Amino acid sequence: MAYLFGLIGYPIKHSLSPWIHEQFMETTKINGSYEIFEISLNSNFTEAINDLRKKNINGFNVTVPYKEKIIQELDELDDQASRIGAVNTVLNIGGKLVGYNTDGLGYVKSLEKAYPKIKESIPNILILGAGGAARGIYNGLKISGYLNIDIANRTLEKAEEIKQTNLIGKTEVITLDTAEQVLNQYDIIIQTTSVGMKPNVDAQIINLTNLKSNVIISDIVYQPIMTQFLKSGIIQGANIHTGHTMLLYQAELAFNIWTEKQVNVENMDLKLQEILEG
Ligand code: ATR
């Protein structure tokens, strides 16, 4: 029987997820389809999810603005999704919907693939931003054994809320101004806000002067792939990590939850870059 997967969110017509999962199905020889189920903001959300159950969908991804709202429709949540308070992947086990969050662990995997030795040096990490993406990445890093992670955000309360989810290790909350001044304390700096995203490509969340040598500058914005933040890191001699790879690895983990198949995403990186760069 053919598998049915999909994506819910709004607006999602231009999502890259169908392309990514179609590649996965092709390489694992799984017969199925990955469809876009756009749910407009004024539609009945519960009904929309019940429609997916009726279709016997095997699993679906959830994106903005429904990553939190979906939780009320689910029968179970895994630990990571529950701690993050957001779900990006749902598995349907005979009508029982189970929620997962692969964003954070997908991010960690993409970073470790690019820089395999980072964990050995017990890096000091700074996360810029405290939205949903930051929350996922913070938890993904913590459960992967990265203990020293500070958070800088425009609204300090939101960073404090993420700190509350800390299980182990140290975390300090600082302002963006302080972050600029103490940048040389960090080995990895992760930009998780939408600042710098098209069409505001010249925007940069903080100035990157005063960087430690050998620092890794990471940006989860992937439109454009080479953000102003990354460009300015390169000028300072930093190593960089681009955001589009997170997209591949969170998808890989979701596909594994649905099918128990392992896929190798490394050879898809360049193709995805080409698509994003039009
Ligand atoms: P997501 O779920 O994609 O992470 P979000 O929850 O809306 O999106 O979070 C956006 C993050 O970007 C927040 O940390 C936000 O800062 P605030 O918490 O102060 O709102 C940050 N952000 C967005 N635009 C910003 C800007 N112009 N300057 C500084 N931070 C910004």
PDB file of C-alpha atoms and ligand atoms in Angstrom:
ATOM      1  CA  MET A   1       0.000   0.000   0.000  1.00  0.00           C
ATOM      2  CA  ALA A   2       1.229   3.498  -0.816  1.00  0.00           C
ATOM      3  CA  TYR A   3       2.261   5.786   2.014  1.00  0.00           C
ATOM      4  CA  LEU A   4       0.701   9.198   2.460  1.00  0.00           C
ATOM      5  CA  PHE A   5       2.685  11.976   4.132  1.00  0.00           C
ATOM      6  CA  GLY A   6       2.097  15.706   4.192  1.00  0.00           C
ATOM      7  CA  LEU A   7       2.635  19.144   5.615  1.00  0.00           C
ATOM      8  CA  ILE A   8       0.205  21.404   7.446  1.00  0.00           C
ATOM      9  CA  GLY A   9       0.732  25.124   7.963  1.00  0.00           C
ATOM     10  CA  TYR A  10      -0.070  28.476   6.394  1.00  0.00           C
ATOM     11  CA  PRO A  11       1.174  29.737   3.990  1.00  0.00           C
ATOM     12  CA  ILE A  12       3.068  26.689   2.673  1.00  0.00           C
ATOM     13  CA  LYS A  13       2.580  26.631  -1.099  1.00  0.00           C
ATOM     14  CA  HIS A  14       6.315  27.253  -1.644  1.00  0.00           C
ATOM     15  CA  SER A  15       7.547  24.743   0.945  1.00  0.00           C
ATOM     16  CA  LEU A  16      10.597  22.654   0.064  1.00  0.00           C
ATOM     17  CA  SER A  17       9.432  19.717   2.186  1.00  0.00           C
ATOM     18  CA  PRO A  18       7.618  17.910  -0.676  1.00  0.00           C
ATOM     19  CA  TRP A  19      10.816  17.985  -2.738  1.00  0.00           C
ATOM     20  CA  ILE A  20      12.939  16.723   0.179  1.00  0.00           C
ATOM     21  CA  HIS A  21      10.588  13.862   1.102  1.00  0.00           C
ATOM     22  CA  GLU A  22      10.107  12.849  -2.533  1.00  0.00           C
ATOM     23  CA  GLN A  23      13.893  12.419  -2.759  1.00  0.00           C
ATOM     24  CA  PHE A  24      13.797  10.306   0.418  1.00  0.00           C
ATOM     25  CA  MET A  25      11.017   8.088  -0.973  1.00  0.00           C
ATOM     26  CA  GLU A  26      12.922   7.640  -4.196  1.00  0.00           C
ATOM     27  CA  THR A  27      16.184   6.623  -2.507  1.00  0.00           C
ATOM     28  CA  THR A  28      14.479   4.256  -0.034  1.00  0.00           C
ATOM     29  CA  LYS A  29      12.169   2.878  -2.764  1.00  0.00           C
ATOM     30  CA  ILE A  30       9.106   3.752  -0.753  1.00  0.00           C
ATOM     31  CA  ASN A  31       5.955   4.112  -2.768  1.00  0.00           C
ATOM     32  CA  GLY A  32       3.999   7.136  -1.604  1.00  0.00           C
ATOM     33  CA  SER A  33       3.305  10.830  -1.800  1.00  0.00           C
ATOM     34  CA  TYR A  34       3.936  13.940   0.292  1.00  0.00           C
ATOM     35  CA  GLU A  35       1.189  16.499  -0.038  1.00  0.00           C
ATOM     36  CA  ILE A  36       0.623  20.087   1.009  1.00  0.00           C
ATOM     37  CA  PHE A  37      -2.428  20.553   3.244  1.00  0.00           C
ATOM     38  CA  GLU A  38      -2.685  24.290   3.678  1.00  0.00           C
ATOM     39  CA  ILE A  39      -5.017  25.160   6.575  1.00  0.00           C
ATOM     40  CA  SER A  40      -6.141  28.771   6.392  1.00  0.00           C
ATOM     41  CA  LEU A  41      -6.315  30.761   9.616  1.00  0.00           C
ATOM     42  CA  ASN A  42     -10.110  30.966   9.679  1.00  0.00           C
ATOM     43  CA  SER A  43     -10.807  27.280   9.027  1.00  0.00           C
ATOM     44  CA  ASN A  44     -11.845  24.690  11.629  1.00  0.00           C
ATOM     45  CA  PHE A  45      -8.500  23.276  12.766  1.00  0.00           C
ATOM     46  CA  THR A  46      -9.850  20.189  14.584  1.00  0.00           C
ATOM     47  CA  GLU A  47     -11.889  19.249  11.522  1.00  0.00           C
ATOM     48  CA  ALA A  48      -8.850  19.677   9.284  1.00  0.00           C
ATOM     49  CA  ILE A  49      -6.832  17.282  11.467  1.00  0.00           C
ATOM     50  CA  ASN A  50      -9.706  14.788  11.581  1.00  0.00           C
ATOM     51  CA  ASP A  51      -9.789  14.883   7.790  1.00  0.00           C
ATOM     52  CA  LEU A  52      -6.137  13.823   7.781  1.00  0.00           C
ATOM     53  CA  ARG A  53      -6.974  10.921  10.135  1.00  0.00           C
ATOM     54  CA  LYS A  54      -9.798   9.877   7.796  1.00  0.00           C
ATOM     55  CA  LYS A  55      -7.350   9.817   4.887  1.00  0.00           C
ATOM     56  CA  ASN A  56      -5.255   7.374   6.960  1.00  0.00           C
ATOM     57  CA  ILE A  57      -2.267   9.642   6.553  1.00  0.00           C
ATOM     58  CA  ASN A  58       0.881   7.872   7.832  1.00  0.00           C
ATOM     59  CA  GLY A  59       2.505  11.009   9.125  1.00  0.00           C
ATOM     60  CA  PHE A  60       2.729  14.733   8.601  1.00  0.00           C
ATOM     61  CA  ASN A  61       4.932  17.713   9.332  1.00  0.00           C
ATOM     62  CA  VAL A  62       3.649  20.801  11.051  1.00  0.00           C
ATOM     63  CA  THR A  63       4.931  24.288  10.405  1.00  0.00           C
ATOM     64  CA  VAL A  64       4.099  27.907  11.218  1.00  0.00           C
ATOM     65  CA  PRO A  65       1.643  28.855  12.686  1.00  0.00           C
ATOM     66  CA  TYR A  66       0.464  25.453  14.009  1.00  0.00           C
ATOM     67  CA  LYS A  67       3.454  23.936  15.831  1.00  0.00           C
ATOM     68  CA  GLU A  68       1.885  24.691  19.230  1.00  0.00           C
ATOM     69  CA  LYS A  69      -1.776  24.519  18.301  1.00  0.00           C
ATOM     70  CA  ILE A  70      -1.441  20.954  16.981  1.00  0.00           C
ATOM     71  CA  ILE A  71      -0.699  19.653  20.504  1.00  0.00           C
ATOM     72  CA  GLN A  72      -4.353  19.816  21.586  1.00  0.00           C
ATOM     73  CA  GLU A  73      -5.265  17.460  18.718  1.00  0.00           C
ATOM     74  CA  LEU A  74      -2.689  14.792  19.553  1.00  0.00           C
ATOM     75  CA  ASP A  75      -3.016  11.622  21.636  1.00  0.00           C
ATOM     76  CA  GLU A  76       0.602  11.483  22.786  1.00  0.00           C
ATOM     77  CA  LEU A  77       3.744  13.624  22.849  1.00  0.00           C
ATOM     78  CA  ASP A  78       7.325  12.443  23.009  1.00  0.00           C
ATOM     79  CA  ASP A  79       9.622  13.952  25.691  1.00  0.00           C
ATOM     80  CA  GLN A  80      11.450  16.368  23.433  1.00  0.00           C
ATOM     81  CA  ALA A  81       8.231  17.789  21.930  1.00  0.00           C
ATOM     82  CA  SER A  82       6.707  18.087  25.353  1.00  0.00           C
ATOM     83  CA  ARG A  83       9.689  20.003  26.784  1.00  0.00           C
ATOM     84  CA  ILE A  84       9.843  22.301  23.751  1.00  0.00           C
ATOM     85  CA  GLY A  85       6.073  22.785  23.745  1.00  0.00           C
ATOM     86  CA  ALA A  86       5.966  22.488  19.972  1.00  0.00           C
ATOM     87  CA  VAL A  87       5.567  19.713  17.409  1.00  0.00           C
ATOM     88  CA  ASN A  88       6.896  19.578  13.854  1.00  0.00           C
ATOM     89  CA  THR A  89       6.292  15.887  13.130  1.00  0.00           C
ATOM     90  CA  VAL A  90       3.216  13.711  13.724  1.00  0.00           C
ATOM     91  CA  LEU A  91       3.076   9.925  13.393  1.00  0.00           C
ATOM     92  CA  ASN A  92      -0.285   8.224  12.877  1.00  0.00           C
ATOM     93  CA  ILE A  93      -0.403   4.792  14.526  1.00  0.00           C
ATOM     94  CA  GLY A  94      -3.787   3.388  13.515  1.00  0.00           C
ATOM     95  CA  GLY A  95      -5.622   6.615  14.290  1.00  0.00           C
ATOM     96  CA  LYS A  96      -3.520   7.525  17.341  1.00  0.00           C
ATOM     97  CA  LEU A  97      -1.567  10.724  16.618  1.00  0.00           C
ATOM     98  CA  VAL A  98       1.841  11.023  18.311  1.00  0.00           C
ATOM     99  CA  GLY A  99       3.778  14.317  18.257  1.00  0.00           C
ATOM    100  CA  TYR A 100       7.550  14.729  17.931  1.00  0.00           C
ATOM    101  CA  ASN A 101       9.909  17.628  17.442  1.00  0.00           C
ATOM    102  CA  THR A 102      12.867  17.005  15.125  1.00  0.00           C
ATOM    103  CA  ASP A 103      13.865  20.665  14.654  1.00  0.00           C
ATOM    104  CA  GLY A 104      16.375  20.819  17.499  1.00  0.00           C
ATOM    105  CA  LEU A 105      17.991  17.437  16.941  1.00  0.00           C
ATOM    106  CA  GLY A 106      17.995  18.079  13.189  1.00  0.00           C
ATOM    107  CA  TYR A 107      19.885  21.284  13.833  1.00  0.00           C
ATOM    108  CA  VAL A 108      22.435  19.529  16.077  1.00  0.00           C
ATOM    109  CA  LYS A 109      22.966  16.798  13.491  1.00  0.00           C
ATOM    110  CA  SER A 110      23.528  19.342  10.732  1.00  0.00           C
ATOM    111  CA  LEU A 111      26.063  21.215  12.882  1.00  0.00           C
ATOM    112  CA  GLU A 112      27.930  18.059  13.904  1.00  0.00           C
ATOM    113  CA  LYS A 113      28.059  16.821  10.300  1.00  0.00           C
ATOM    114  CA  ALA A 114      29.674  20.115   9.286  1.00  0.00           C
ATOM    115  CA  TYR A 115      31.979  20.235  12.340  1.00  0.00           C
ATOM    116  CA  PRO A 116      32.439  16.655  13.616  1.00  0.00           C
ATOM    117  CA  LYS A 117      34.810  17.547  16.448  1.00  0.00           C
ATOM    118  CA  ILE A 118      32.935  20.393  18.134  1.00  0.00           C
ATOM    119  CA  LYS A 119      31.689  18.379  21.089  1.00  0.00           C
ATOM    120  CA  GLU A 120      35.180  17.312  22.141  1.00  0.00           C
ATOM    121  CA  SER A 121      36.175  20.868  23.060  1.00  0.00           C
ATOM    122  CA  ILE A 122      33.157  21.499  25.376  1.00  0.00           C
ATOM    123  CA  PRO A 123      32.156  24.648  23.500  1.00  0.00           C
ATOM    124  CA  ASN A 124      30.586  27.763  24.972  1.00  0.00           C
ATOM    125  CA  ILE A 125      27.503  28.428  22.898  1.00  0.00           C
ATOM    126  CA  LEU A 126      25.475  31.600  22.438  1.00  0.00           C
ATOM    127  CA  ILE A 127      21.958  31.486  20.986  1.00  0.00           C
ATOM    128  CA  LEU A 128      20.609  34.757  19.581  1.00  0.00           C
ATOM    129  CA  GLY A 129      16.803  34.892  19.762  1.00  0.00           C
ATOM    130  CA  ALA A 130      14.257  33.165  21.973  1.00  0.00           C
ATOM    131  CA  GLY A 131      11.374  32.168  19.689  1.00  0.00           C
ATOM    132  CA  GLY A 132      10.175  28.677  18.787  1.00  0.00           C
ATOM    133  CA  ALA A 133      13.272  27.879  16.745  1.00  0.00           C
ATOM    134  CA  ALA A 134      15.602  28.908  19.591  1.00  0.00           C
ATOM    135  CA  ARG A 135      13.652  26.772  22.052  1.00  0.00           C
ATOM    136  CA  GLY A 136      14.017  23.694  19.836  1.00  0.00           C
ATOM    137  CA  ILE A 137      17.711  24.244  19.193  1.00  0.00           C
ATOM    138  CA  TYR A 138      18.453  24.942  22.871  1.00  0.00           C
ATOM    139  CA  ASN A 139      16.797  21.689  23.950  1.00  0.00           C
ATOM    140  CA  GLY A 140      18.298  19.703  21.089  1.00  0.00           C
ATOM    141  CA  LEU A 141      21.778  20.890  22.070  1.00  0.00           C
ATOM    142  CA  LYS A 142      21.242  20.272  25.785  1.00  0.00           C
ATOM    143  CA  ILE A 143      20.029  16.703  25.362  1.00  0.00           C
ATOM    144  CA  SER A 144      22.917  16.092  22.970  1.00  0.00           C
ATOM    145  CA  GLY A 145      25.325  16.942  25.773  1.00  0.00           C
ATOM    146  CA  TYR A 146      26.173  20.595  25.116  1.00  0.00           C
ATOM    147  CA  LEU A 147      26.065  22.026  28.616  1.00  0.00           C
ATOM    148  CA  ASN A 148      27.161  25.661  28.313  1.00  0.00           C
ATOM    149  CA  ILE A 149      24.559  27.606  26.384  1.00  0.00           C
ATOM    150  CA  ASP A 150      23.673  31.250  26.967  1.00  0.00           C
ATOM    151  CA  ILE A 151      20.719  33.005  25.349  1.00  0.00           C
ATOM    152  CA  ALA A 152      20.581  36.633  24.178  1.00  0.00           C
ATOM    153  CA  ASN A 153      17.276  38.139  23.164  1.00  0.00           C
ATOM    154  CA  ARG A 154      15.583  41.505  22.660  1.00  0.00           C
ATOM    155  CA  THR A 155      12.864  40.429  25.135  1.00  0.00           C
ATOM    156  CA  LEU A 156      14.644  38.950  28.147  1.00  0.00           C
ATOM    157  CA  GLU A 157      11.510  37.271  29.590  1.00  0.00           C
ATOM    158  CA  LYS A 158      11.276  35.006  26.562  1.00  0.00           C
ATOM    159  CA  ALA A 159      14.884  33.910  26.992  1.00  0.00           C
ATOM    160  CA  GLU A 160      14.196  33.284  30.711  1.00  0.00           C
ATOM    161  CA  GLU A 161      11.292  31.019  29.737  1.00  0.00           C
ATOM    162  CA  ILE A 162      13.606  28.902  27.608  1.00  0.00           C
ATOM    163  CA  LYS A 163      16.127  28.774  30.431  1.00  0.00           C
ATOM    164  CA  GLN A 164      13.379  27.272  32.642  1.00  0.00           C
ATOM    165  CA  THR A 165      13.376  24.193  30.384  1.00  0.00           C
ATOM    166  CA  ASN A 166      17.042  23.551  31.184  1.00  0.00           C
ATOM    167  CA  LEU A 167      17.808  20.041  32.380  1.00  0.00           C
ATOM    168  CA  ILE A 168      21.538  20.165  32.961  1.00  0.00           C
ATOM    169  CA  GLY A 169      24.517  22.512  32.675  1.00  0.00           C
ATOM    170  CA  LYS A 170      24.650  26.275  32.834  1.00  0.00           C
ATOM    171  CA  THR A 171      22.663  28.949  31.024  1.00  0.00           C
ATOM    172  CA  GLU A 172      22.735  32.721  31.369  1.00  0.00           C
ATOM    173  CA  VAL A 173      20.310  35.145  29.803  1.00  0.00           C
ATOM    174  CA  ILE A 174      21.824  38.353  28.422  1.00  0.00           C
ATOM    175  CA  THR A 175      20.780  41.348  26.339  1.00  0.00           C
ATOM    176  CA  LEU A 176      21.775  41.698  22.692  1.00  0.00           C
ATOM    177  CA  ASP A 177      23.987  44.658  23.666  1.00  0.00           C
ATOM    178  CA  THR A 178      25.833  42.587  26.259  1.00  0.00           C
ATOM    179  CA  ALA A 179      26.164  39.794  23.707  1.00  0.00           C
ATOM    180  CA  GLU A 180      28.041  42.143  21.361  1.00  0.00           C
ATOM    181  CA  GLN A 181      30.476  43.002  24.131  1.00  0.00           C
ATOM    182  CA  VAL A 182      31.193  39.429  25.264  1.00  0.00           C
ATOM    183  CA  LEU A 183      31.234  37.650  21.895  1.00  0.00           C
ATOM    184  CA  ASN A 184      34.840  36.554  22.373  1.00  0.00           C
ATOM    185  CA  GLN A 185      33.700  34.154  25.137  1.00  0.00           C
ATOM    186  CA  TYR A 186      31.818  31.951  22.666  1.00  0.00           C
ATOM    187  CA  ASP A 187      32.948  29.120  20.397  1.00  0.00           C
ATOM    188  CA  ILE A 188      29.625  28.795  18.577  1.00  0.00           C
ATOM    189  CA  ILE A 189      27.143  31.621  17.925  1.00  0.00           C
ATOM    190  CA  ILE A 190      23.731  30.615  16.590  1.00  0.00           C
ATOM    191  CA  GLN A 191      21.392  33.173  15.003  1.00  0.00           C
ATOM    192  CA  THR A 192      17.788  31.925  15.330  1.00  0.00           C
ATOM    193  CA  THR A 193      15.690  35.039  14.604  1.00  0.00           C
ATOM    194  CA  SER A 194      14.189  36.030  11.273  1.00  0.00           C
ATOM    195  CA  VAL A 195      16.483  39.074  11.057  1.00  0.00           C
ATOM    196  CA  GLY A 196      18.307  39.031   7.709  1.00  0.00           C
ATOM    197  CA  MET A 197      15.652  36.987   5.929  1.00  0.00           C
ATOM    198  CA  LYS A 198      14.484  38.075   2.443  1.00  0.00           C
ATOM    199  CA  PRO A 199      13.511  40.800   1.665  1.00  0.00           C
ATOM    200  CA  ASN A 200      15.473  42.453   4.528  1.00  0.00           C
ATOM    201  CA  VAL A 201      18.759  40.908   3.482  1.00  0.00           C
ATOM    202  CA  ASP A 202      20.938  43.751   4.785  1.00  0.00           C
ATOM    203  CA  ALA A 203      19.722  43.390   8.375  1.00  0.00           C
ATOM    204  CA  GLN A 204      21.975  41.834  10.987  1.00  0.00           C
ATOM    205  CA  ILE A 205      20.940  41.116  14.570  1.00  0.00           C
ATOM    206  CA  ILE A 206      24.231  42.161  16.229  1.00  0.00           C
ATOM    207  CA  ASN A 207      27.653  43.334  15.124  1.00  0.00           C
ATOM    208  CA  LEU A 208      30.231  40.594  14.922  1.00  0.00           C
ATOM    209  CA  THR A 209      33.342  42.336  16.087  1.00  0.00           C
ATOM    210  CA  ASN A 210      35.337  40.910  18.960  1.00  0.00           C
ATOM    211  CA  LEU A 211      35.040  37.265  17.835  1.00  0.00           C
ATOM    212  CA  LYS A 212      37.145  34.431  19.233  1.00  0.00           C
ATOM    213  CA  SER A 213      39.463  32.860  16.674  1.00  0.00           C
ATOM    214  CA  ASN A 214      38.080  29.639  15.205  1.00  0.00           C
ATOM    215  CA  VAL A 215      34.527  30.555  16.208  1.00  0.00           C
ATOM    216  CA  ILE A 216      31.618  28.965  14.323  1.00  0.00           C
ATOM    217  CA  ILE A 217      28.923  31.388  13.205  1.00  0.00           C
ATOM    218  CA  SER A 218      25.627  29.685  12.429  1.00  0.00           C
ATOM    219  CA  ASP A 219      22.447  31.173  10.976  1.00  0.00           C
ATOM    220  CA  ILE A 220      19.167  29.285  10.638  1.00  0.00           C
ATOM    221  CA  VAL A 221      17.900  31.758   8.044  1.00  0.00           C
ATOM    222  CA  TYR A 222      18.308  30.090   4.623  1.00  0.00           C
ATOM    223  CA  GLN A 223      16.707  32.647   2.364  1.00  0.00           C
ATOM    224  CA  PRO A 224      19.257  33.855   1.428  1.00  0.00           C
ATOM    225  CA  ILE A 225      21.676  31.055   2.341  1.00  0.00           C
ATOM    226  CA  MET A 226      24.526  33.533   2.717  1.00  0.00           C
ATOM    227  CA  THR A 227      23.003  36.028   5.148  1.00  0.00           C
ATOM    228  CA  GLN A 228      24.553  39.341   6.117  1.00  0.00           C
ATOM    229  CA  PHE A 229      25.310  37.769   9.516  1.00  0.00           C
ATOM    230  CA  LEU A 230      27.320  34.947   7.896  1.00  0.00           C
ATOM    231  CA  LYS A 231      29.047  37.296   5.438  1.00  0.00           C
ATOM    232  CA  SER A 232      30.164  39.479   8.297  1.00  0.00           C
ATOM    233  CA  GLY A 233      31.440  36.386  10.162  1.00  0.00           C
ATOM    234  CA  ILE A 234      33.484  35.375   7.117  1.00  0.00           C
ATOM    235  CA  ILE A 235      35.069  38.833   6.958  1.00  0.00           C
ATOM    236  CA  GLN A 236      36.175  38.339  10.582  1.00  0.00           C
ATOM    237  CA  GLY A 237      37.720  34.973   9.679  1.00  0.00           C
ATOM    238  CA  ALA A 238      34.993  32.847  11.278  1.00  0.00           C
ATOM    239  CA  ASN A 239      33.865  29.366  10.249  1.00  0.00           C
ATOM    240  CA  ILE A 240      30.260  29.308   9.123  1.00  0.00           C
ATOM    241  CA  HIS A 241      27.274  26.949   9.230  1.00  0.00           C
ATOM    242  CA  THR A 242      24.370  27.604   6.854  1.00  0.00           C
ATOM    243  CA  GLY A 243      20.681  27.228   7.725  1.00  0.00           C
ATOM    244  CA  HIS A 244      19.426  25.121   4.818  1.00  0.00           C
ATOM    245  CA  THR A 245      21.155  22.001   6.153  1.00  0.00           C
ATOM    246  CA  MET A 246      18.897  22.045   9.245  1.00  0.00           C
ATOM    247  CA  LEU A 247      15.966  21.695   6.864  1.00  0.00           C
ATOM    248  CA  LEU A 248      17.416  18.473   5.472  1.00  0.00           C
ATOM    249  CA  TYR A 249      18.266  16.903   8.819  1.00  0.00           C
ATOM    250  CA  GLN A 250      14.954  17.677  10.545  1.00  0.00           C
ATOM    251  CA  ALA A 251      13.255  16.079   7.522  1.00  0.00           C
ATOM    252  CA  GLU A 252      15.546  13.064   7.685  1.00  0.00           C
ATOM    253  CA  LEU A 253      14.615  12.481  11.344  1.00  0.00           C
ATOM    254  CA  ALA A 254      10.895  12.888  10.561  1.00  0.00           C
ATOM    255  CA  PHE A 255      11.131  10.407   7.680  1.00  0.00           C
ATOM    256  CA  ASN A 256      12.828   7.933  10.018  1.00  0.00           C
ATOM    257  CA  ILE A 257      10.000   8.286  12.567  1.00  0.00           C
ATOM    258  CA  TRP A 258       7.408   7.558   9.860  1.00  0.00           C
ATOM    259  CA  THR A 259       9.170   4.759   7.988  1.00  0.00           C
ATOM    260  CA  GLU A 260      12.066   3.565  10.202  1.00  0.00           C
ATOM    261  CA  LYS A 261      14.266   4.059   7.104  1.00  0.00           C
ATOM    262  CA  GLN A 262      17.646   5.795   7.225  1.00  0.00           C
ATOM    263  CA  VAL A 263      18.430   8.217   4.435  1.00  0.00           C
ATOM    264  CA  ASN A 264      21.674   9.922   3.614  1.00  0.00           C
ATOM    265  CA  VAL A 265      21.049  13.637   3.126  1.00  0.00           C
ATOM    266  CA  GLU A 266      24.640  14.695   2.515  1.00  0.00           C
ATOM    267  CA  ASN A 267      24.410  14.440  -1.250  1.00  0.00           C
ATOM    268  CA  MET A 268      21.207  16.533  -1.260  1.00  0.00           C
ATOM    269  CA  ASP A 269      22.880  19.593   0.236  1.00  0.00           C
ATOM    270  CA  LEU A 270      24.152  21.058  -3.041  1.00  0.00           C
ATOM    271  CA  LYS A 271      20.917  20.345  -4.893  1.00  0.00           C
ATOM    272  CA  LEU A 272      18.928  22.140  -2.190  1.00  0.00           C
ATOM    273  CA  GLN A 273      21.327  25.074  -2.393  1.00  0.00           C
ATOM    274  CA  GLU A 274      20.723  25.285  -6.134  1.00  0.00           C
ATOM    275  CA  ILE A 275      16.960  25.252  -5.666  1.00  0.00           C
ATOM    276  CA  LEU A 276      17.105  27.955  -2.994  1.00  0.00           C
ATOM    277  CA  GLU A 277      19.359  30.117  -5.103  1.00  0.00           C
ATOM    278  CA  GLY A 278      16.887  29.771  -7.996  1.00  0.00           C
TER     279      GLY A 278
HETATM  280  P1  ATR B   1      10.310  31.368  15.410  1.00  0.00           P
HETATM  281  O1  ATR B   1       9.234  30.467  15.927  1.00  0.00           O
HETATM  282  O2  ATR B   1      10.544  31.235  13.928  1.00  0.00           O
HETATM  283  O3  ATR B   1      11.578  31.264  16.191  1.00  0.00           O
HETATM  284  P2  ATR B   1       9.226  33.653  16.790  1.00  0.00           P
HETATM  285  O4  ATR B   1       8.698  32.747  17.825  1.00  0.00           O
HETATM  286  O5  ATR B   1       8.343  34.726  16.258  1.00  0.00           O
HETATM  287  O6  ATR B   1       9.735  32.866  15.521  1.00  0.00           O
HETATM  288  O7  ATR B   1      10.594  34.306  17.367  1.00  0.00           O
HETATM  289  C1  ATR B   1      11.241  35.297  16.712  1.00  0.00           C
HETATM  290  C2  ATR B   1      12.539  35.664  17.465  1.00  0.00           C
HETATM  291  O8  ATR B   1      13.183  36.647  16.690  1.00  0.00           O
HETATM  292  C3  ATR B   1      12.319  36.279  18.831  1.00  0.00           C
HETATM  293  O9  ATR B   1      13.425  35.972  19.642  1.00  0.00           O
HETATM  294  C4  ATR B   1      12.299  37.772  18.515  1.00  0.00           C
HETATM  295  O10 ATR B   1      12.667  38.607  19.585  1.00  0.00           O
HETATM  296  P3  ATR B   1      11.573  38.988  20.724  1.00  0.00           P
HETATM  297  O11 ATR B   1      11.456  37.787  21.585  1.00  0.00           O
HETATM  298  O12 ATR B   1      12.146  40.156  21.420  1.00  0.00           O
HETATM  299  O13 ATR B   1      10.318  39.322  19.972  1.00  0.00           O
HETATM  300  C5  ATR B   1      13.375  37.819  17.478  1.00  0.00           C
HETATM  301  N1  ATR B   1      13.292  38.988  16.599  1.00  0.00           N
HETATM  302  C6  ATR B   1      12.469  39.156  15.540  1.00  0.00           C
HETATM  303  N2  ATR B   1      12.711  40.349  14.946  1.00  0.00           N
HETATM  304  C7  ATR B   1      13.707  40.961  15.662  1.00  0.00           C
HETATM  305  C8  ATR B   1      14.417  42.194  15.551  1.00  0.00           C
HETATM  306  N3  ATR B   1      14.145  43.050  14.585  1.00  0.00           N
HETATM  307  N4  ATR B   1      15.380  42.462  16.458  1.00  0.00           N
HETATM  308  C9  ATR B   1      15.674  41.592  17.444  1.00  0.00           C
HETATM  309  N5  ATR B   1      15.042  40.385  17.588  1.00  0.00           N
HETATM  310  C10 ATR B   1      14.081  40.070  16.720  1.00  0.00           C
END
